[in-house]
mmCIF file with all atom_site columns, C-alpha atoms in Angstrom:
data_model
loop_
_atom_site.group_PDB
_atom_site.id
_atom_site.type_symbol
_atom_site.label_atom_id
_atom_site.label_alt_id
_atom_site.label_comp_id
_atom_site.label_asym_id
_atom_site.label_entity_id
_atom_site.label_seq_id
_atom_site.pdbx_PDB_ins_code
_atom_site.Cartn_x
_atom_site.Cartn_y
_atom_site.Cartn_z
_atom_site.occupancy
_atom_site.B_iso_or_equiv
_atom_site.pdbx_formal_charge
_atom_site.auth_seq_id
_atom_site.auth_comp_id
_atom_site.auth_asym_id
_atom_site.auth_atom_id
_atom_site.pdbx_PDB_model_num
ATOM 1   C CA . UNK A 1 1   ? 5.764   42.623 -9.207 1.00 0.00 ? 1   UNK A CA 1
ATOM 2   C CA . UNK A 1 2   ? 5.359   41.496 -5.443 1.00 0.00 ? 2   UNK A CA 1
ATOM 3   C CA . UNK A 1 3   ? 6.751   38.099 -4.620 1.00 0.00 ? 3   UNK A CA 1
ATOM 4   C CA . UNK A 1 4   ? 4.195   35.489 -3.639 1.00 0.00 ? 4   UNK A CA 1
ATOM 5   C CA . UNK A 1 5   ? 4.331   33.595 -0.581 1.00 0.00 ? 5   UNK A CA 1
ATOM 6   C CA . UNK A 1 6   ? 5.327   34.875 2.873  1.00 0.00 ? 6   UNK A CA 1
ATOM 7   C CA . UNK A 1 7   ? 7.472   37.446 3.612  1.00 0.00 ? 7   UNK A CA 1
ATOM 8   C CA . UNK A 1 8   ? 9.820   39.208 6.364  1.00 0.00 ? 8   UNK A CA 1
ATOM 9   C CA . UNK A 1 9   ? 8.436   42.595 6.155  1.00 0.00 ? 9   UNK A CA 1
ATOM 10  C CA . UNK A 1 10  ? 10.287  43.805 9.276  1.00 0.00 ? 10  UNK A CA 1
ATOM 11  C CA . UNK A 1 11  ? 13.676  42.091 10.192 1.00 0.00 ? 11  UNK A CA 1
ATOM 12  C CA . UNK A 1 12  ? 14.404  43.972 13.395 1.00 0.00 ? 12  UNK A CA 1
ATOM 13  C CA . UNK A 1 13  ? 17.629  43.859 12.357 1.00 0.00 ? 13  UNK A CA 1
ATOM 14  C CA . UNK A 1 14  ? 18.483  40.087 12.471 1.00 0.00 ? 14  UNK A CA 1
ATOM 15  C CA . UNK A 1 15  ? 20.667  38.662 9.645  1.00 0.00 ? 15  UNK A CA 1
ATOM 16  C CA . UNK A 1 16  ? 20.367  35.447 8.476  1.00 0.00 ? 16  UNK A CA 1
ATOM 17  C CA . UNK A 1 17  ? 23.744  34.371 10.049 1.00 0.00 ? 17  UNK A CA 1
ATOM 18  C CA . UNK A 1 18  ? 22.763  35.895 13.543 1.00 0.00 ? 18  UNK A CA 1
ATOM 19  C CA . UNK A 1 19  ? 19.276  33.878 13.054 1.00 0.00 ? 19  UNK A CA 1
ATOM 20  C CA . UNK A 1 20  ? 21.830  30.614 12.317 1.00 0.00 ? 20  UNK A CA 1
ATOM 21  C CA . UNK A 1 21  ? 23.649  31.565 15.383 1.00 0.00 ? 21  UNK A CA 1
ATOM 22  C CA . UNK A 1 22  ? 20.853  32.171 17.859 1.00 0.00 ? 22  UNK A CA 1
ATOM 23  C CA . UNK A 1 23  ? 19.487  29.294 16.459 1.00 0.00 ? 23  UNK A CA 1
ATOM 24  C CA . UNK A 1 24  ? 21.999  26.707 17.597 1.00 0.00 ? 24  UNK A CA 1
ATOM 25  C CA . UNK A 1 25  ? 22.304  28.324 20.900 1.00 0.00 ? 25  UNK A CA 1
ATOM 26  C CA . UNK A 1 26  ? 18.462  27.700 21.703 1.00 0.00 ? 26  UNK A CA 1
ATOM 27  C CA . UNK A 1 27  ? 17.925  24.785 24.544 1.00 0.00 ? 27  UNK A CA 1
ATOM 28  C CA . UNK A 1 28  ? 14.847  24.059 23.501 1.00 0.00 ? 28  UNK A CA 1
ATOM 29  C CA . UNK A 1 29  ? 14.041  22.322 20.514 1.00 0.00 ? 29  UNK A CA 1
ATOM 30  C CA . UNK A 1 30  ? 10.600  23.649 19.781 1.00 0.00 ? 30  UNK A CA 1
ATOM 31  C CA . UNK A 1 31  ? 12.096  27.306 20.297 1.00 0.00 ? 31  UNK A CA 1
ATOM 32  C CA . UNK A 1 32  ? 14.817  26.531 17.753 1.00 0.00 ? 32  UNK A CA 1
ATOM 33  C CA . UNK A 1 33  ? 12.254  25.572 15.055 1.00 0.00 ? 33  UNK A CA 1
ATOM 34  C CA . UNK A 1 34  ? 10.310  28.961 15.396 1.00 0.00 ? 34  UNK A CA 1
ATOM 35  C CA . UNK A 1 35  ? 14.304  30.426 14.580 1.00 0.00 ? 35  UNK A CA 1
ATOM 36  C CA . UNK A 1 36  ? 14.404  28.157 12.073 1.00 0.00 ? 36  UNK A CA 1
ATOM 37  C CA . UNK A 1 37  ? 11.246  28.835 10.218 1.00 0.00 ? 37  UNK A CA 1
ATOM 38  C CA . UNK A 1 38  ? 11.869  32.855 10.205 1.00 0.00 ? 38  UNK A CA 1
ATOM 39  C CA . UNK A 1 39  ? 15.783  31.970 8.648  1.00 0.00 ? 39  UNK A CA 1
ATOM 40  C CA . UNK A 1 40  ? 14.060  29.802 5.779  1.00 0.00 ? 40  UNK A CA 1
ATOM 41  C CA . UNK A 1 41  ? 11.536  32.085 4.916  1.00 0.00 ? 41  UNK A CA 1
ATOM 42  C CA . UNK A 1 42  ? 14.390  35.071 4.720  1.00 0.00 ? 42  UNK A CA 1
ATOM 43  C CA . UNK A 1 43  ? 16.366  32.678 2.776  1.00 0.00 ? 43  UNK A CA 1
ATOM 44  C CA . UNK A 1 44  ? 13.505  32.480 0.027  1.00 0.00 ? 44  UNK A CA 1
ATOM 45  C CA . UNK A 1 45  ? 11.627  29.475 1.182  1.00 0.00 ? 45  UNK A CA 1
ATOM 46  C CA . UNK A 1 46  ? 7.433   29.161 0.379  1.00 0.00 ? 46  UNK A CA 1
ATOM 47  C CA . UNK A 1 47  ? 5.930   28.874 4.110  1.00 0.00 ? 47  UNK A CA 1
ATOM 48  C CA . UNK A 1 48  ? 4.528   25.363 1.957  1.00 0.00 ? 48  UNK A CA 1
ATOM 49  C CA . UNK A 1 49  ? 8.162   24.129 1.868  1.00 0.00 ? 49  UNK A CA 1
ATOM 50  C CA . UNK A 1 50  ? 9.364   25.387 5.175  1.00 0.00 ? 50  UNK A CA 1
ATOM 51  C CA . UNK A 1 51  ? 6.038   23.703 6.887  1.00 0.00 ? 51  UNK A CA 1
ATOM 52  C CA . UNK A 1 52  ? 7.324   20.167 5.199  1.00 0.00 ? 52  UNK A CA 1
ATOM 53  C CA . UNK A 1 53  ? 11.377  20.270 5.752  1.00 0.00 ? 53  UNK A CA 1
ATOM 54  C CA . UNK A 1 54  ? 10.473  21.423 9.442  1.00 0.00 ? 54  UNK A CA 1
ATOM 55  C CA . UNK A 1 55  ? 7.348   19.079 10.048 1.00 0.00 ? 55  UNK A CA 1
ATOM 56  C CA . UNK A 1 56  ? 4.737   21.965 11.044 1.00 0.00 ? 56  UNK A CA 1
ATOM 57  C CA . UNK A 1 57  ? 1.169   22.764 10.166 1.00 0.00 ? 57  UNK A CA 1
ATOM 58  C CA . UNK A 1 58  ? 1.368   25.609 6.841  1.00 0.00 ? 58  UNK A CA 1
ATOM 59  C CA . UNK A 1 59  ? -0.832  27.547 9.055  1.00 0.00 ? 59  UNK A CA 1
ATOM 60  C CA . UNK A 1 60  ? 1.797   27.513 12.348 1.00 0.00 ? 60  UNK A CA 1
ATOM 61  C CA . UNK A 1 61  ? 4.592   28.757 9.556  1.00 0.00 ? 61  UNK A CA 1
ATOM 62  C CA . UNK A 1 62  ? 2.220   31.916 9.098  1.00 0.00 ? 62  UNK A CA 1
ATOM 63  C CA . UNK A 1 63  ? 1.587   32.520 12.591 1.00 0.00 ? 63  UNK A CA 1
ATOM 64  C CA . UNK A 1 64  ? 5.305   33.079 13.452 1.00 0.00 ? 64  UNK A CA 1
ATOM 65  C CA . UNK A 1 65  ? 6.226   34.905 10.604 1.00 0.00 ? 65  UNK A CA 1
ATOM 66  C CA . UNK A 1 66  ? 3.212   37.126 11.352 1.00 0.00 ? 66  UNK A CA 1
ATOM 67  C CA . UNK A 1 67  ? 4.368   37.166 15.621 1.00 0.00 ? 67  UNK A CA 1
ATOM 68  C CA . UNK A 1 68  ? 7.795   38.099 13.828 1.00 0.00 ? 68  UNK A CA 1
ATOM 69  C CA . UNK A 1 69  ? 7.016   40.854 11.581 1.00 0.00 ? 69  UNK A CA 1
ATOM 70  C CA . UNK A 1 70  ? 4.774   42.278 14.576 1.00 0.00 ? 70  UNK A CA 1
ATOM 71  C CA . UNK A 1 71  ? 7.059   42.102 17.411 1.00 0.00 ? 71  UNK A CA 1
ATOM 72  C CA . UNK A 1 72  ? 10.696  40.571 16.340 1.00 0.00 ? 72  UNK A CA 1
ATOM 73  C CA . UNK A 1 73  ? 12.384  37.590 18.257 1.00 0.00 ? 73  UNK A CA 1
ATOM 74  C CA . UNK A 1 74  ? 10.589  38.627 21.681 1.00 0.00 ? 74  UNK A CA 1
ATOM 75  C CA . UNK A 1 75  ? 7.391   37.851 19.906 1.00 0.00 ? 75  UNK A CA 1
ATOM 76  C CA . UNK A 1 76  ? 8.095   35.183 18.517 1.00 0.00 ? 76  UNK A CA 1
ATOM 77  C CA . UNK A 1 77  ? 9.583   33.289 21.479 1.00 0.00 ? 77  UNK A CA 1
ATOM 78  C CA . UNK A 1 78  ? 6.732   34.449 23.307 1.00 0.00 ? 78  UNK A CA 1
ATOM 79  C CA . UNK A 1 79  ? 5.306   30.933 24.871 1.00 0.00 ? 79  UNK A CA 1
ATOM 80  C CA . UNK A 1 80  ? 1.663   31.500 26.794 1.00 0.00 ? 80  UNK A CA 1
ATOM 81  C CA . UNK A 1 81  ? 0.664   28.968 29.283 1.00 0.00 ? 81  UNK A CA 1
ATOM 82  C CA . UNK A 1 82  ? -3.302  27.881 30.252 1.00 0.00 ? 82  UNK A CA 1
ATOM 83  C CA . UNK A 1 83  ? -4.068  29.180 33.572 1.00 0.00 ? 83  UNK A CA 1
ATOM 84  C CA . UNK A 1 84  ? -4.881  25.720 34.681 1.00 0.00 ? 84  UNK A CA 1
ATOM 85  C CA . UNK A 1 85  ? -7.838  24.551 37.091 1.00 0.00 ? 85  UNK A CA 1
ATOM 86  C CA . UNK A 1 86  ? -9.355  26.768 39.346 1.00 0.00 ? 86  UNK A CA 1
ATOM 87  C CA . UNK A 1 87  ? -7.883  25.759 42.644 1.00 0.00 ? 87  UNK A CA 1
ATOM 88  C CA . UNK A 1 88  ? -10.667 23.707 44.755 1.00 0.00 ? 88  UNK A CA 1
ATOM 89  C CA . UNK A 1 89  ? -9.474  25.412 48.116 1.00 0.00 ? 89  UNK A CA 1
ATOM 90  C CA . UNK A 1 90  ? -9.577  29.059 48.580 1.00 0.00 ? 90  UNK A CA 1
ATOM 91  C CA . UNK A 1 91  ? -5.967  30.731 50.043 1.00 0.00 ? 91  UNK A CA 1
ATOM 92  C CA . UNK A 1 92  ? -7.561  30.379 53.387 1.00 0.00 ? 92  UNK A CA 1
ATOM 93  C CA . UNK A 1 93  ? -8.685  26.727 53.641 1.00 0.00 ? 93  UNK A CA 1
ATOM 94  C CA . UNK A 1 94  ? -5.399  26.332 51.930 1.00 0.00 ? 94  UNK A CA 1
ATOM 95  C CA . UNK A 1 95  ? -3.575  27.560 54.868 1.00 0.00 ? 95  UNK A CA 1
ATOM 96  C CA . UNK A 1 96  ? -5.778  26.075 57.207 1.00 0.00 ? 96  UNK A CA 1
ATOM 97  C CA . UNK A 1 97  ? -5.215  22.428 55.990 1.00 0.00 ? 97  UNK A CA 1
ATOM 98  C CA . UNK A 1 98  ? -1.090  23.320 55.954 1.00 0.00 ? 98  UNK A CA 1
ATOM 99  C CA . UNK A 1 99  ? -1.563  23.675 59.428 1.00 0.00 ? 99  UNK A CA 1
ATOM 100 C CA . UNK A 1 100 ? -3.664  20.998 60.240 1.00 0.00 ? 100 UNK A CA 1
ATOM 101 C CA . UNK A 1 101 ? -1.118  18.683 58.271 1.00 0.00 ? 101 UNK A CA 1
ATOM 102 C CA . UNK A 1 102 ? 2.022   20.530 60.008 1.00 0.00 ? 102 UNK A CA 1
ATOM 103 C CA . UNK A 1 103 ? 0.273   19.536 63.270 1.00 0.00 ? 103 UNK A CA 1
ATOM 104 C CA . UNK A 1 104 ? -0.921  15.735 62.388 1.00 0.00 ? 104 UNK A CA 1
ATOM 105 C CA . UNK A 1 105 ? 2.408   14.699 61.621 1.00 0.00 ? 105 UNK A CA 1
ATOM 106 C CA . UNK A 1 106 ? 4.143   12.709 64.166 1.00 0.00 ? 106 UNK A CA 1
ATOM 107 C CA . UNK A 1 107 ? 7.695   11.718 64.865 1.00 0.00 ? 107 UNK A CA 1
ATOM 108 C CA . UNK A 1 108 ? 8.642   8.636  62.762 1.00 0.00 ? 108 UNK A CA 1
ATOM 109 C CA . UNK A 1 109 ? 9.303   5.526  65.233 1.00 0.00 ? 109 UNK A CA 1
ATOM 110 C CA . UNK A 1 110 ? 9.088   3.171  63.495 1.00 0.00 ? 110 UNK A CA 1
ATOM 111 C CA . UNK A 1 111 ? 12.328  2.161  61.536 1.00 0.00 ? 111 UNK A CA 1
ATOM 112 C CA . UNK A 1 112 ? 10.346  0.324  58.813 1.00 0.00 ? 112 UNK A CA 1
ATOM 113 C CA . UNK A 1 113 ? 8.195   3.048  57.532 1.00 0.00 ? 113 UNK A CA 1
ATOM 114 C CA . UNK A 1 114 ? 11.986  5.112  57.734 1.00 0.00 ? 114 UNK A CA 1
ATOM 115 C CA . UNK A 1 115 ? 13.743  2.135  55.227 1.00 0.00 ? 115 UNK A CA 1
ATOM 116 C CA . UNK A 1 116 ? 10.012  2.314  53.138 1.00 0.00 ? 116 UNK A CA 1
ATOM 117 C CA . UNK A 1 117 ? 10.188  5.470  52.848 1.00 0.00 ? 117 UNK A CA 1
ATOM 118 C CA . UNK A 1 118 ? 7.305   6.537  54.262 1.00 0.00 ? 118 UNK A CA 1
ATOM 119 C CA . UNK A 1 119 ? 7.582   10.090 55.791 1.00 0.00 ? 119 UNK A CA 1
ATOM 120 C CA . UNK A 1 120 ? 4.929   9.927  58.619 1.00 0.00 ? 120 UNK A CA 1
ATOM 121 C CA . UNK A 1 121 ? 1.708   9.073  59.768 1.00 0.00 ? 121 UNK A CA 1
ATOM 122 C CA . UNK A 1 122 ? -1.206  11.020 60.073 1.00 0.00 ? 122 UNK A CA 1
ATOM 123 C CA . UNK A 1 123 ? -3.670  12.058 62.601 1.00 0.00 ? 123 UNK A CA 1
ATOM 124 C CA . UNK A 1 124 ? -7.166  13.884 62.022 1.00 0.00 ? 124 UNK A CA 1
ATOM 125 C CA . UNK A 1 125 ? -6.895  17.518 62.736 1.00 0.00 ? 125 UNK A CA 1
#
């Protein structure tokens, strides 16, 4: 009879102390909890009761185990980014205003704007 629940099918050779140990050793808190939820489920936790001790969605408790079981603790810690914005200057106009900016500013005289903080004034290219 097959367990219900989720399951570890493929370990990748991590131990439920090394898990612990990597574990604690993780900087970043939200990297920690993905260690976290892979040791509970070894240790015979429902996904149900590892979502509510570690505050996650039951659906983000499948989704690692799966990233585990597919690719180990590389997968898992796996983090992808948005690309952001499209940049509204192309590389060239980019380099083109660094110039024009490199050229505009002029020696600070004034010791005011120095104290302020200011770091220079500006002239139109």
């Amino acid at each position: 009879m097959r367990k219900k629940g989720l399951q570890i099918t493929n370990d990748h050779g991590w131990t439920i102390e090394r898990l612990q140990e990597q574990e604690r050793k993780m900087k970043k808190a939200n990297m920690a909890k993905r260690i976290a939820v892979i040791r509970l489920i070894m240790q015979g936790y429902l996904g149900i009761q590892v979502a509510e001790l570690l505050n996650l969605h039951r659906e983000t408790v499948s989704i690692y185990v799966q990233k585990f079981n597919q690719g180990g603790m590389d997968a898992l810690l796996e983090r992808r980014y948005a690309p952001g914005r499209k940049p509204y200057l192309s590389p060239e106009e980019e380099r083109e205003l660094k110039k024009c900016w490199k050229k505009a500013l002029l020696p600070m005289k004034d010791t005011a704007l120095k104290r302020a903080g200011i770091p220079g004034l500006f002239n139109m290219c």
